[in-house]
């Protein structure tokens, strides 16, 4: 089976570099299923799960936005944060979700609203990935 090299980098440093048969992720232009030989492209990444597949094995990462660069033999993900499910602190994510929900309920200005919306998305993404 052909493979792609996947590299995930955050401001804290490299998170992962390994080979996989397929990458599934959500970009701002829609869901992408990337196989070796994919046409080159760059896309903004949504706050979502990245799925890295080898046979029946799927590795999931919670990514917090960023960019995706696809080349036929390599996928590079530059994200603000990227967490393996084992690294996710569920209680922290629940607290972040509650804080964001409270902020969204209280009528604050647009900037705070957008910020709270993004915080809520990050927390819900983390909780989804943990399952
Ligand atoms: P919080 O309000 O709890 O800080 P946040 O969504 O604002 O959450 P981020 O700005 O996305 O946090 O992330 C800051 C750093 O903290 C990143 O390194 C990220 O990986 C880590 N992080 C945030 N939330 C969690 C979590 N629930 N479990 C593990 N790491 C987390």
XYZ file of C-alpha atoms and ligand atoms in Angstrom:
162
model
C 0.000 0.000 0.000
C 1.331 3.452 -0.909
C 1.821 5.908 1.924
C 2.137 9.630 2.539
C 4.404 11.320 5.046
C 2.351 13.383 7.487
C 3.940 16.126 9.513
C 2.015 18.013 12.198
C 3.583 21.146 13.650
C 2.280 23.605 16.266
C 3.863 26.720 17.835
C 5.034 24.380 20.643
C 7.017 22.310 18.132
C 6.603 19.165 16.025
C 3.780 16.886 17.189
C 4.089 14.006 14.760
C 5.901 12.867 11.627
C 5.002 9.451 10.286
C 3.677 7.629 7.224
C 0.003 6.878 6.662
C -2.118 5.470 3.854
C -4.806 8.132 4.085
C -5.521 11.441 5.799
C -9.092 12.648 6.414
C -9.649 16.152 7.631
C -11.992 19.085 7.497
C -10.839 22.204 5.706
C -12.776 25.448 5.382
C -13.628 24.336 1.818
C -15.038 20.978 2.932
C -14.078 17.465 3.966
C -10.904 16.136 2.384
C -9.806 12.523 1.953
C -6.161 12.599 0.949
C -4.401 9.630 -0.636
C -0.814 9.435 -1.962
C -0.560 11.280 -5.277
C -3.109 13.967 -4.350
C -2.838 17.176 -6.345
C -0.870 19.901 -4.545
C -3.002 22.384 -2.633
C -3.103 24.602 0.436
C -6.266 25.008 2.513
C -7.268 26.537 5.837
C -8.058 23.841 8.379
C -11.206 23.918 10.529
C -11.295 23.283 14.272
C -11.876 19.570 13.827
C -10.505 16.035 13.946
C -7.701 14.893 11.664
C -7.828 11.141 11.024
C -4.632 9.358 10.002
C -5.237 5.851 8.667
C -3.084 2.757 8.219
C -5.210 -0.284 7.386
C -7.801 -0.679 10.147
C -5.828 1.615 12.465
C -6.959 5.243 12.774
C -5.062 7.828 14.749
C -7.076 10.916 15.658
C -5.846 14.382 16.491
C -7.889 17.367 17.683
C -6.615 20.309 15.655
C -7.331 23.919 16.383
C -7.465 25.594 12.984
C -4.341 26.315 10.980
C -3.277 25.315 7.499
C -2.923 22.174 5.483
C -0.366 21.837 2.701
C -0.812 18.854 0.404
C 1.890 17.567 -1.905
C 1.626 14.216 -3.743
C 3.891 12.487 -1.223
C 3.472 14.670 1.892
C 0.833 16.395 4.004
C 1.920 19.149 6.363
C -0.462 20.406 9.024
C 0.412 23.670 10.728
C -2.047 24.080 13.582
C -2.363 26.396 16.571
C -2.674 23.223 18.675
C -2.945 19.493 17.950
C -3.744 16.932 20.631
C -3.864 13.170 20.702
C -7.009 11.951 22.590
C -4.763 10.703 25.447
C -3.404 14.204 25.982
C -6.812 15.823 26.252
C -7.787 16.937 29.728
C -11.535 16.277 29.685
C -12.305 18.336 32.798
C -10.431 21.311 31.355
C -12.347 21.027 28.082
C -15.662 20.807 29.998
C -14.761 23.922 31.985
C -13.777 25.753 28.760
C -17.107 24.716 27.191
C -19.094 26.004 30.185
C -17.180 29.296 30.230
C -17.776 29.801 26.520
C -21.481 28.956 26.817
C -21.883 31.464 29.657
C -20.149 34.147 27.598
C -22.362 33.422 24.613
C -25.492 33.729 26.777
C -24.474 37.075 28.241
C -24.895 39.733 25.579
C -21.367 40.979 25.019
C -19.833 42.779 22.076
C -19.109 41.068 18.738
C -15.430 40.471 19.404
C -16.083 38.628 22.656
C -18.912 36.717 20.990
C -16.654 35.469 18.186
C -13.926 34.627 20.683
C -16.378 32.655 22.832
C -17.739 30.880 19.751
C -14.242 29.725 18.795
C -13.488 28.663 22.389
C -16.720 26.638 22.380
C -15.746 24.965 19.081
C -12.310 24.039 20.445
C -13.785 22.575 23.627
C -16.491 20.624 21.760
C -13.943 19.300 19.277
C -11.765 18.047 22.155
C -14.731 16.407 23.884
C -15.906 14.809 20.590
C -12.501 13.309 19.954
C -12.246 11.826 23.413
C -15.701 10.341 22.726
P -8.496 26.732 27.788
O -9.498 27.837 27.946
O -8.808 25.538 28.661
O -7.040 27.169 27.853
P -8.370 26.889 24.936
O -9.241 26.255 23.890
O -8.437 28.359 25.045
O -8.690 26.151 26.308
P -6.015 26.679 23.356
O -5.699 28.119 23.199
O -6.680 25.960 22.213
O -6.873 26.435 24.695
O -4.688 25.842 23.710
C -3.635 26.357 24.508
C -2.723 25.184 24.854
O -3.372 24.347 25.811
C -2.397 24.268 23.667
O -1.091 23.787 23.836
C -3.404 23.148 23.784
O -2.907 21.943 23.215
C -3.582 23.035 25.289
N -4.935 22.635 25.687
C -6.051 23.387 25.717
N -7.110 22.716 26.197
C -6.655 21.467 26.477
C -7.254 20.279 27.005
N -8.549 20.245 27.333
N -6.483 19.202 27.179
C -5.177 19.232 26.852
N -4.533 20.300 26.343
C -5.264 21.407 26.158
